[in-house]
Coordinates of C-alpha atoms in Angstrom, one line a residue:
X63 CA 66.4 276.2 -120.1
X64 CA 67.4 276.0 -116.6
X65 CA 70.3 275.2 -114.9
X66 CA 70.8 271.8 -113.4
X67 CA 73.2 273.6 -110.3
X68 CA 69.2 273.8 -109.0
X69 CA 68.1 271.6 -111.6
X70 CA 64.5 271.7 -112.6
X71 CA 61.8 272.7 -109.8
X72 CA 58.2 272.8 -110.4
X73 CA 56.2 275.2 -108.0
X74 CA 56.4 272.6 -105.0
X75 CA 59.3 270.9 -105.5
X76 CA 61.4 274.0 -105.6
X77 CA 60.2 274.4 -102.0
X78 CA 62.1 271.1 -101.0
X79 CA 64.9 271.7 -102.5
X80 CA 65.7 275.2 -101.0
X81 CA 69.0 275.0 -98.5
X82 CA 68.4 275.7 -94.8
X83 CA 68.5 278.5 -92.9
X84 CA 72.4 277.1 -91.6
X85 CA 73.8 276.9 -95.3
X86 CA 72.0 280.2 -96.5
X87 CA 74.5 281.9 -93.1
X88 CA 77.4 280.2 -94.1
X89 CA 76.9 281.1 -98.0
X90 CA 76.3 284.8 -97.2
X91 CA 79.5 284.7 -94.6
X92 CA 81.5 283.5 -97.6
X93 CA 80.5 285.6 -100.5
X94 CA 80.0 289.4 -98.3
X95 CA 83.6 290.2 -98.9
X96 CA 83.2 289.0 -103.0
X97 CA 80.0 291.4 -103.0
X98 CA 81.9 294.2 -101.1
X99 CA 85.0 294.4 -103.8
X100 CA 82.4 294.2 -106.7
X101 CA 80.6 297.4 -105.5
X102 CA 84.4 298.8 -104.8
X103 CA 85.3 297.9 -108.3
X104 CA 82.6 298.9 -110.3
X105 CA 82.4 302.7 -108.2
X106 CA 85.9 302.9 -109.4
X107 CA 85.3 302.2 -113.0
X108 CA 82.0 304.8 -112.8
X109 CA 84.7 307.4 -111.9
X110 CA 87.0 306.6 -114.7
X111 CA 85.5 307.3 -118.3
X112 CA 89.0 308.7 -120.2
X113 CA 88.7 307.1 -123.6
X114 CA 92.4 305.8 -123.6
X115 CA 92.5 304.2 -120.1
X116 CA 92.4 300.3 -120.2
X117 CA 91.3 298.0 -117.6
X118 CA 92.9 294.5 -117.2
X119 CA 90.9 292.4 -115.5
X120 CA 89.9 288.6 -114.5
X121 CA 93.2 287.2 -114.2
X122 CA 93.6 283.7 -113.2
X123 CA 96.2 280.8 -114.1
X124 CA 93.8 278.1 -114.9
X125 CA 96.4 275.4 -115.6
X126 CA 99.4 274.2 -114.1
X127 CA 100.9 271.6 -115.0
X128 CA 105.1 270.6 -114.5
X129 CA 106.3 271.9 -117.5
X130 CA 103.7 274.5 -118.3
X131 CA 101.1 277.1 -117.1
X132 CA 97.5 278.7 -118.7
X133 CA 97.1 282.3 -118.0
X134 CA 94.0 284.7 -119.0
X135 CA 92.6 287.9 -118.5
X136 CA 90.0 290.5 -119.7
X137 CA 90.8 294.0 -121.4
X138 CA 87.5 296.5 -121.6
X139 CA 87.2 300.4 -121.7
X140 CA 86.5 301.8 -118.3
X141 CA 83.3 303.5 -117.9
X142 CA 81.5 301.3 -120.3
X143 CA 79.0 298.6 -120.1
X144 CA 77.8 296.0 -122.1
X145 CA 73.9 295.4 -120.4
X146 CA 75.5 292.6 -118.1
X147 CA 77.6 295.1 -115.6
X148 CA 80.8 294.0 -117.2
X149 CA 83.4 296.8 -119.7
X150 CA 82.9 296.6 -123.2
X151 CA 85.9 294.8 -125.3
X152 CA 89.2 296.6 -125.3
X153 CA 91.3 295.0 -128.4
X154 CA 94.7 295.0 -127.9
X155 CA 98.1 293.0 -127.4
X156 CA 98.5 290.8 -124.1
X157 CA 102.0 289.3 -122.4
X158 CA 103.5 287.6 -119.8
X159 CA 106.9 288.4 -118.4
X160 CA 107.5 286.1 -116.0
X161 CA 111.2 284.6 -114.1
X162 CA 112.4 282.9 -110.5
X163 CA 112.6 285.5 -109.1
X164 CA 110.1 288.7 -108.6
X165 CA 112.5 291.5 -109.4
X166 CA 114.0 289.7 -112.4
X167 CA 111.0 288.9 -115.0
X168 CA 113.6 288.8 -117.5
X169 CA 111.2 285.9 -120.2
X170 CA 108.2 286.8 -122.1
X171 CA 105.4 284.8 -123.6
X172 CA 103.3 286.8 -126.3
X173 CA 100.0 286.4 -128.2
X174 CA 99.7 286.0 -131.7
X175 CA 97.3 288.5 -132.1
X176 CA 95.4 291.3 -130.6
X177 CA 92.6 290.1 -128.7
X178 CA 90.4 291.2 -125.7
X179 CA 90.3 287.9 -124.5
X180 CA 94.0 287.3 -123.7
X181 CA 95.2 283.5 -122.7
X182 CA 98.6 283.4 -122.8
X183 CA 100.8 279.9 -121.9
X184 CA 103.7 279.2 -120.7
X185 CA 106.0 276.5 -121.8
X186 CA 109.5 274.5 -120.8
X187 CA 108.8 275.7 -117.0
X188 CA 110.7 273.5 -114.4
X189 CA 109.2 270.9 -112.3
X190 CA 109.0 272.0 -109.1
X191 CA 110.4 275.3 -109.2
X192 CA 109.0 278.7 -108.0
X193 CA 108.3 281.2 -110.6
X194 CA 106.8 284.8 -110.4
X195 CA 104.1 286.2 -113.5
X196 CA 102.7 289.6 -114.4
X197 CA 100.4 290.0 -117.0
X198 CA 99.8 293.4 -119.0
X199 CA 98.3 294.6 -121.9
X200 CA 99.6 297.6 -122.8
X201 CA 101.9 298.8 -119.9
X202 CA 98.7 297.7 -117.7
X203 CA 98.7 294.9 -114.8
X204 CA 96.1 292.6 -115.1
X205 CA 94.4 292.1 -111.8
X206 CA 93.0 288.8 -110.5
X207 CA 89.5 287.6 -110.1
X208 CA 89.3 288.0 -106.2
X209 CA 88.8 284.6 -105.0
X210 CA 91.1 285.0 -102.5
X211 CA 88.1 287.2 -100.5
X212 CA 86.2 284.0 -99.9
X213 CA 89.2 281.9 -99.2
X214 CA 90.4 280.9 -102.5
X215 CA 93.2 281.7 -105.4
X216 CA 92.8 282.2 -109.0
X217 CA 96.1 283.5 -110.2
X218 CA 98.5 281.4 -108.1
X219 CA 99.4 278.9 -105.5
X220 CA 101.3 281.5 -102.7
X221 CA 99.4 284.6 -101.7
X222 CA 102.6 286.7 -102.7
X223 CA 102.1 289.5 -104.9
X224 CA 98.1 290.2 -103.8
X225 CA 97.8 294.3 -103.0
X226 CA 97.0 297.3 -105.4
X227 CA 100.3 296.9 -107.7
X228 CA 98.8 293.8 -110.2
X229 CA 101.6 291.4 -108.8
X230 CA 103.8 290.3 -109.8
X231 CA 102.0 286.5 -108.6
X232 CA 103.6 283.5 -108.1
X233 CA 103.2 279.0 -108.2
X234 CA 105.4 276.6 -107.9
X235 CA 105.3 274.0 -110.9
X236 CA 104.1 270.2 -109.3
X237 CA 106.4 267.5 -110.2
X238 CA 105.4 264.9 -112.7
X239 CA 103.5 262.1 -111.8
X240 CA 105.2 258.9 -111.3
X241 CA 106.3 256.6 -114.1
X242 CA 105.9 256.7 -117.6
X243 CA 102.9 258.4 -119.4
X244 CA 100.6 255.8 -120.4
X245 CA 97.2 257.7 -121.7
X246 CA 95.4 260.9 -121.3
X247 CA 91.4 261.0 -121.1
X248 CA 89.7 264.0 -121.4
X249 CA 86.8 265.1 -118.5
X250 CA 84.3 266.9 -119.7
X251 CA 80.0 267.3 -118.0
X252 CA 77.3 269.2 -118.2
X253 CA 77.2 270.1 -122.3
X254 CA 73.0 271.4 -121.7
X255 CA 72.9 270.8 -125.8
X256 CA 69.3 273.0 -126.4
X257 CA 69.6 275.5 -123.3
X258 CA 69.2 278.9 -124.2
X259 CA 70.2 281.1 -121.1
X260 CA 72.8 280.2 -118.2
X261 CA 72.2 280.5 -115.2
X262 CA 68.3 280.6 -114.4
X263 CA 67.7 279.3 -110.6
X264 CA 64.6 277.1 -110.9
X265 CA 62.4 279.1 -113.4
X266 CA 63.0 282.0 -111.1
X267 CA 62.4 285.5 -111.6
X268 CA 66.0 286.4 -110.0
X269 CA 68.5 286.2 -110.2
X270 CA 68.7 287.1 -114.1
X271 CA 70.2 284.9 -116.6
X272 CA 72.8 284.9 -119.3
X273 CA 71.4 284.7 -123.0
X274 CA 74.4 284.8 -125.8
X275 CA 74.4 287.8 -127.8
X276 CA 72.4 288.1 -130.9
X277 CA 73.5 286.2 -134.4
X278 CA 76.3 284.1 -132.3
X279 CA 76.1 280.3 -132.4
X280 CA 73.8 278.7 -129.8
X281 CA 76.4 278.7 -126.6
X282 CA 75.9 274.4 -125.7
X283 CA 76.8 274.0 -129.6
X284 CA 80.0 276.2 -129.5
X285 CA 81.1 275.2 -125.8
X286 CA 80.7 271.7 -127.3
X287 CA 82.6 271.8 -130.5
X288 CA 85.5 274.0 -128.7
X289 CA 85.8 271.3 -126.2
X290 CA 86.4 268.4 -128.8
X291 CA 88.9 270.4 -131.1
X292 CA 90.6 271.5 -127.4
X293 CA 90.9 267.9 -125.9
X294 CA 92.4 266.7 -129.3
X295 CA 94.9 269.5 -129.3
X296 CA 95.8 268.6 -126.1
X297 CA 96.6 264.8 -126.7
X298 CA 93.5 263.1 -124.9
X299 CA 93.3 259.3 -126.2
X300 CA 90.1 259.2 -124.6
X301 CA 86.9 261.4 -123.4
X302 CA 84.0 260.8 -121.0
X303 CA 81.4 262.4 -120.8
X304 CA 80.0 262.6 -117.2
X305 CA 75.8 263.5 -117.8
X306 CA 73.5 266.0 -118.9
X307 CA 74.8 266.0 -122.4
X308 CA 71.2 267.8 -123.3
X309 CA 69.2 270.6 -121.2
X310 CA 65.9 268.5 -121.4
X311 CA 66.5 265.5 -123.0
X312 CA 65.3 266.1 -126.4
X313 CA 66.1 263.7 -129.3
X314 CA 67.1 266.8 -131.1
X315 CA 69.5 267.9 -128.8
X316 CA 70.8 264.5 -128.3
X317 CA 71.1 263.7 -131.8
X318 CA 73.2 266.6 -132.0
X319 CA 75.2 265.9 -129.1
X320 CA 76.2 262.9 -131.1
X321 CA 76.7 264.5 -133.3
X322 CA 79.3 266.9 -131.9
X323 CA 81.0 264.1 -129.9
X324 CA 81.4 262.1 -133.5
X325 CA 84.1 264.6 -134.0
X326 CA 86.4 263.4 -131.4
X327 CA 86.0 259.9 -132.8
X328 CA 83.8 256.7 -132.5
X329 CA 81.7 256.2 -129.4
X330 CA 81.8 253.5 -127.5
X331 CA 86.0 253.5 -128.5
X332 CA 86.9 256.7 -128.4
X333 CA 84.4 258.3 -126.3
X334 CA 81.8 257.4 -123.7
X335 CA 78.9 259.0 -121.8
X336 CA 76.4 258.6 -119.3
X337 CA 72.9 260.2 -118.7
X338 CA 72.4 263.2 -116.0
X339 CA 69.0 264.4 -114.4
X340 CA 68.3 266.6 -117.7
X341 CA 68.9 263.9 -120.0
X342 CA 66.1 262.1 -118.5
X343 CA 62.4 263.3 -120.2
X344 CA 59.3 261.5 -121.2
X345 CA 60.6 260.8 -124.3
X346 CA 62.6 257.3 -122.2
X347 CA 64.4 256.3 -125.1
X348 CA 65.7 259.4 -126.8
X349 CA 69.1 258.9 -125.3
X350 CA 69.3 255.4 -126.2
X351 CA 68.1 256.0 -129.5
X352 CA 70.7 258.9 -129.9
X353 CA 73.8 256.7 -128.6
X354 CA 72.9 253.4 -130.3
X355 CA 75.2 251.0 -130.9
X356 CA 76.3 249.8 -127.3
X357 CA 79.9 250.3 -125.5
X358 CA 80.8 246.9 -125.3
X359 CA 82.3 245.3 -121.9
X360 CA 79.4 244.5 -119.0
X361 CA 76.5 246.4 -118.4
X362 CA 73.1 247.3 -117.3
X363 CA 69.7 247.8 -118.8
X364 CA 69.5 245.8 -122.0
X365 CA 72.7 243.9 -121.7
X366 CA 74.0 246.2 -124.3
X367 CA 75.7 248.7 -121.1
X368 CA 74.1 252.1 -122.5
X369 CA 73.2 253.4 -119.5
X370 CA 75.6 251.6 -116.9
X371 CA 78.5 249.7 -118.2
X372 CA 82.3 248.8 -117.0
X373 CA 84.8 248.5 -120.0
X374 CA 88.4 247.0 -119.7
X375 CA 91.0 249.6 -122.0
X376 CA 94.6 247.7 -121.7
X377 CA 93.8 246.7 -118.1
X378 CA 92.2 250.3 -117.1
X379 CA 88.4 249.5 -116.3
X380 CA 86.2 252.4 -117.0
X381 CA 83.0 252.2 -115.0
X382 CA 80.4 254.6 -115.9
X383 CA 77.0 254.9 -113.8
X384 CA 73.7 256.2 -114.3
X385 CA 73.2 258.4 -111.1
X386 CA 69.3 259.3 -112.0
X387 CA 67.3 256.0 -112.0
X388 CA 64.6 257.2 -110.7
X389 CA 61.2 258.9 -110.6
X390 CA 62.1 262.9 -110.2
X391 CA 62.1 266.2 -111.8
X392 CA 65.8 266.7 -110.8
X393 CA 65.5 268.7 -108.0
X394 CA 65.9 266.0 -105.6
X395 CA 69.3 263.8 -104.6
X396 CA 70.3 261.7 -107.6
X397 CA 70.1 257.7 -106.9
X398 CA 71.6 254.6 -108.8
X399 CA 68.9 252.0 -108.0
X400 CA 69.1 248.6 -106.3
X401 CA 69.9 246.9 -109.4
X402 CA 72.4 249.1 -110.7
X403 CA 74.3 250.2 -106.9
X404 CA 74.2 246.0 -106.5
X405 CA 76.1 245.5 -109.9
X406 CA 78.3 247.9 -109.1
X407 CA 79.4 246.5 -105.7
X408 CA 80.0 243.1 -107.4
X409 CA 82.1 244.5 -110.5
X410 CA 84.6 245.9 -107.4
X411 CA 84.5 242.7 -105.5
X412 CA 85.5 241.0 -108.8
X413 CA 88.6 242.6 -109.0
X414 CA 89.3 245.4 -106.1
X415 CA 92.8 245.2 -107.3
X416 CA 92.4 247.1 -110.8
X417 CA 92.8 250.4 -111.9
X418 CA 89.9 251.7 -111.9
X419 CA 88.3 255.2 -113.3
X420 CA 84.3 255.7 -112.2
X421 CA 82.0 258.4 -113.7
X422 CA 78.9 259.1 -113.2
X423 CA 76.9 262.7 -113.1
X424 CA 76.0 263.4 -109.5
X425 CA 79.2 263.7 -106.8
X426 CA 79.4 261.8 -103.7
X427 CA 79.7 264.6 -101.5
X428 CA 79.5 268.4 -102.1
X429 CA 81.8 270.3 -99.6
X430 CA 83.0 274.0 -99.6
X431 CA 80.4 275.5 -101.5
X432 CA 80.5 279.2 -101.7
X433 CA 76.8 278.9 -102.9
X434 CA 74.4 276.9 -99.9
X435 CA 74.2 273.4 -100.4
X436 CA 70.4 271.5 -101.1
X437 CA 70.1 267.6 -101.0
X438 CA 70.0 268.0 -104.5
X439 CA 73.5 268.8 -105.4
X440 CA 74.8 264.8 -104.9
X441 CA 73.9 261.4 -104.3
X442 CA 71.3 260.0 -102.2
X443 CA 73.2 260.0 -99.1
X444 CA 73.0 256.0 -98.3
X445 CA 73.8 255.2 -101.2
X446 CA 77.2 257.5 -101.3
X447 CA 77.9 256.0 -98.2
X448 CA 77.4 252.2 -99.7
X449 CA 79.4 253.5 -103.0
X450 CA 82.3 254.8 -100.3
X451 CA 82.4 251.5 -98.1
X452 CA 83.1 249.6 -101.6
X453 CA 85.7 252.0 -102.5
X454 CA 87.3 251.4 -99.2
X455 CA 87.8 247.9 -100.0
X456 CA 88.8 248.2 -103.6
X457 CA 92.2 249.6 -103.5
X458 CA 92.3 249.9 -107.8
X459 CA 89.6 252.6 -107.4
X460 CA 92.0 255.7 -108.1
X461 CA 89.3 258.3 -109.5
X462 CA 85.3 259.4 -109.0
X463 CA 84.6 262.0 -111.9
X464 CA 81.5 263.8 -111.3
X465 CA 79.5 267.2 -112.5
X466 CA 76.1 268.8 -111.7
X467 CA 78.0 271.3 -109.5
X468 CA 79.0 272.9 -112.3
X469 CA 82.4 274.1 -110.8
X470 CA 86.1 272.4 -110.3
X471 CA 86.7 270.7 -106.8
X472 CA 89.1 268.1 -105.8
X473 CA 87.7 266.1 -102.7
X474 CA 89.8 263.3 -101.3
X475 CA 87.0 260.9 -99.8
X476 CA 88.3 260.6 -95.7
X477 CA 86.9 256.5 -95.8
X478 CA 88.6 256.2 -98.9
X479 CA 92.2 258.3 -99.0
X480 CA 93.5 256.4 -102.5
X481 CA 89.9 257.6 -104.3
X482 CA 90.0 261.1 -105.1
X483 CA 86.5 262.5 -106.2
X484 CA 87.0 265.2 -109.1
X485 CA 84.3 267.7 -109.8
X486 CA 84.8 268.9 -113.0
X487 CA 83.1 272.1 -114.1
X488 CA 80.1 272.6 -116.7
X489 CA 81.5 272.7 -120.5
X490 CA 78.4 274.7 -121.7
X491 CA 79.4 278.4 -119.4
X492 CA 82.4 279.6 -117.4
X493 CA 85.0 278.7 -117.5
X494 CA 84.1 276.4 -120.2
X495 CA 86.4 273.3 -120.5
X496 CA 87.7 269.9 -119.4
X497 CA 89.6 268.4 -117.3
X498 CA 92.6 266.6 -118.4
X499 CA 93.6 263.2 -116.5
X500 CA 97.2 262.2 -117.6
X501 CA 97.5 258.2 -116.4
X502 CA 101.5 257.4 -115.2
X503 CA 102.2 253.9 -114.8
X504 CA 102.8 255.4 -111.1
X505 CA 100.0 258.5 -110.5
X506 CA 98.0 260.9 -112.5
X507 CA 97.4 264.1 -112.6
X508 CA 94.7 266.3 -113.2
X509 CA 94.7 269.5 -115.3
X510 CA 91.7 271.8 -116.0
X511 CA 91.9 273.5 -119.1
X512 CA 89.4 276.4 -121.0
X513 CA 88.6 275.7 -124.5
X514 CA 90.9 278.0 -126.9
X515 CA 89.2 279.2 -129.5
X516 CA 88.0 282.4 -129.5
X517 CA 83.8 282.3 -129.8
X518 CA 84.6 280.0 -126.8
X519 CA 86.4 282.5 -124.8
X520 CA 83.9 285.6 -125.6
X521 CA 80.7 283.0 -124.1
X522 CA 83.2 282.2 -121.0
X523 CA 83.4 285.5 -120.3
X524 CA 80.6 286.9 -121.1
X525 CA 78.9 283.6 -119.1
X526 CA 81.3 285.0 -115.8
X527 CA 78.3 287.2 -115.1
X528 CA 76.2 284.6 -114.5
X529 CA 74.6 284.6 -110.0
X530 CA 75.0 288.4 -110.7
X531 CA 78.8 287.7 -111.3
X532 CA 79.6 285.6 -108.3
X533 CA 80.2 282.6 -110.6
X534 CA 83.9 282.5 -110.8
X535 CA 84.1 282.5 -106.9
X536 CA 81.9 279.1 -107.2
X537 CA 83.1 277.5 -110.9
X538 CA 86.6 278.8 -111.3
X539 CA 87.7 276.1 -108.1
X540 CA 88.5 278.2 -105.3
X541 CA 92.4 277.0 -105.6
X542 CA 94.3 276.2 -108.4
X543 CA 94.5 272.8 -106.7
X544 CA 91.3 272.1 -107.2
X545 CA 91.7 272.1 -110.6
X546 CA 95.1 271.0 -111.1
X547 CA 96.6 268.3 -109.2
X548 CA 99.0 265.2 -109.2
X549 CA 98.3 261.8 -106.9
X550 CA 100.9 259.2 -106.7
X551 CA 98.8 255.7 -107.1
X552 CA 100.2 252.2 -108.5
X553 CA 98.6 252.3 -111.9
X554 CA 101.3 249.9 -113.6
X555 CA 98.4 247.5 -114.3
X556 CA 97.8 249.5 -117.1
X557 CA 99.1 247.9 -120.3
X558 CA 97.8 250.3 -122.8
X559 CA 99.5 252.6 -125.0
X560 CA 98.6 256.1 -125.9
X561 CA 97.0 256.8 -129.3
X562 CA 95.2 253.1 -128.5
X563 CA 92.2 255.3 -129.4
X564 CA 92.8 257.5 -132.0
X565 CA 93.2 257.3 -135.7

């Protein structure tokens, strides 16, 4: 199936939807120093073929929180490849040493096991406070995923420790948000339940796609389940799912979604979604037939809220839009509707004072792409502008979560400064995960996290590959602020209590 970063595109509707001649420039300004270091990198692996050497690779701190930070990397055996331009598996231990200061590393945080897949965390870390990493796997430095050649960094949030030596790196901790912790709701978008190879531009002959290897579980299936069993590990009370739960909108692979999603608890209570541009097929009511049974609260289409709804949880109003009404193939700028962009303005203007969480599949406003941007990457742009303006006079608005871009960015909206608009990258292919929002009677924060287990960690990086491997420079986020942040906001309004959800 194809991916929905260029969504589907028949023979003439992919010629619409191609970026202009400005955006291809500015993409090929961005990415020439990524391509340059990949050609660097894999001369220097061609030259080295010893069948002891070890090559630690992919580094990146994926989650920071106050208290804790996410670390992986890749081991493979130079000289090797596995079809896809990328070492074949090197099993063997991975650490962290890691202190305040870069000459004294004097803690250590171990895996459990040998693994060529290393992710490693670190816990009881001060807010606030500066620390220094390097991770090895036997004697070896793991090197970072070079983001920082288009203006981005994935193993840190100082540029200290970047040269030839593999660190050591460094972050500072953020502090906590305000307040007590009143609930965590899990992020996730972009499952593609039914696709069978990441990465396909359009039906394209190039660039090539991903395909998982032979006699493995179907990659949307295992993505899916690792995300559920990750977000319950990791205390969510809630989980939204922001569109294109299927590739194509099948009932199959919408029953099966539901399926998946069951695990995390009851929908409609514990869970919600909302359609994307794939889940949208001839078949018009395969997705309300596969999420039967309503949400409750106030919503569109119905009465019953399936497709657009607002739900009160404890005084927090989840608002959840359809952002495909409309005659397409998905290639085109996504749209609410009259209907649905007029009930939303007057759900606001009801009560612009409280909290309030929106989700919906297509962003506002795509900005900083690495990759060149095509009208239909977002919203139609009037009404983004409309949804904005309403924002701007609805002070409870706190959050816009939003996929389709497949990658994590954190955009605060200029017309709107309290309304920070949260990109959240696909669930189905690299990095594969969620984004955890933790709600403080005085802030949030926002933590992106990789699902654990280990199938899900051999499709992540095996999925890296995808754009000819310039998919972490565009997924990834291009700081580890855009995927982990904390925003002070009044959110006492808020009365619920975590665990409201779950059994």
């Amino acid at each position: 199936m194809r991916c929905c970063f260029s969504a589907h595109l028949p023979a003439l509707a992919a010629l619409s939807a191609f970026p202009g001649p400005c955006e291809v420039l500015r993409s090929g300004a961005r990415l020439a120093p990524a391509l340059l270091r990949t050609a660097s990198a894999a001369m220097q692996r061609a030259r080295s073929a010893h069948p002891d050497d070890l090559t630690a690779v992919n580094l990146e701190l994926v989650t920071l929180t106050e208290d804790t930070a996410v670390i992986t990397w890749y081991t493979g055996i130079p000289g090797t490849d596995d079809g896809l331009g990328h070492p074949l598996p090197a099993i063997t231990e991975g650490e962290v040493v890691y202190g305040t200061h870069p000459s004294r590393l004097n803690r250590v945080a171990s895996e459990d096991r040998p693994t060529a897949h290393h992710q490693v965390e670190l816990t009881d870390l001060e807010p606030g406070q500066t620390y220094y990493y390097q991770a090895r796997s036997r004697g070896v430095a793991a090197t970072p995923t070079p983001l920082h050649l288009v203006r981005g960094n994935a193993v840190g949030t100082s540029t200290f420790g970047f040269g030839p030596g593999g660190g050591p790196y460094s972050f500072t901790t953020p502090q906590p948000p305000p307040g007590r912790l009143l609930l965590s709701v899990a992020l996730c978008n972009d499952l593609h339940l039914g696709e069978t190879t990441a990465g396909l531009v359009g039906g394209l002959p190039l660039p090539r796609g991903i395909s998982q290897q032979p006699g493995r579980a179907p990659y949307p299936e295992l993505m899916s389940r690792a995300l559920v069993e990750e977000a319950r590990r990791r205390g969510a009370d809630l989980l939204l799912a922001g569109g294109d739960i299927s590739a194509g909108g099948g009932a199959h692979d919408l029953r099966e979604a539901r399926r998946i999603l069951d695990g995390f608890g009851t929908h409609g209570r514990d869970y919600f979604v909302v359609r994307g541009n794939h889940d949208r097929s001839r078949d018009t009511g395969a997705f309300r037939t596969a999420f039967a049974g309503g949400v409750g609260g106030v919503g569109g289409v119905g009465g019953d809220g399936l497709e657009y709804f607002a739900h009160d949880l404890g005084g927090l109003r989840i608002i959840g839009l359809d952002t495909y009404v409309k005659t397409g193939n998905g290639a085109d700028a996504g749209g609410l509707g009259a209907e649905q962009l007029a009930w939303f303005r007057a759900r606001l203007r009801e009560a612009p004072d409280q909290p309030t969480l929106v989700f919906g599949h297509h962003p506002l406003t795509v900005r900083d792409s690495v990759f060149p941007v095509t009208r239909g990457h977002c919203l139609e742009r009037r009404q983004a502008r409309a949804i904005v303006d309403a924002y701007a006079a609805a002070p409870g608005v706190f959050l816009h979560h939003a996929g389709h871009t497949h990658r994590n960015k954190r955009t605060v909206l200029t017309r709107a400064p309290h309304v920070t608009q949260q990109e959240v990258a696909a669930a189905k292919e690299y990095p594969g995960g969620f984004t955890l929002l933790r709600i403080h009677s005085g802030g949030y924060a926002l933590n992106h996290y990789k699902s654990g287990d280990l199938a899900a960690r051999q499709w992540s990086e095996r999925s890296r590959r995808v754009a000819a491997g310039l998919w972490p420079h565009h997924a990834l986020g291009r700081s580890v602020t855009d995927r982990n942040s904390v925003t002070s906001h009044d959110l006492s309004g808020v009365t619920v209590s975590r665990g409201v959800n779950r059994t």
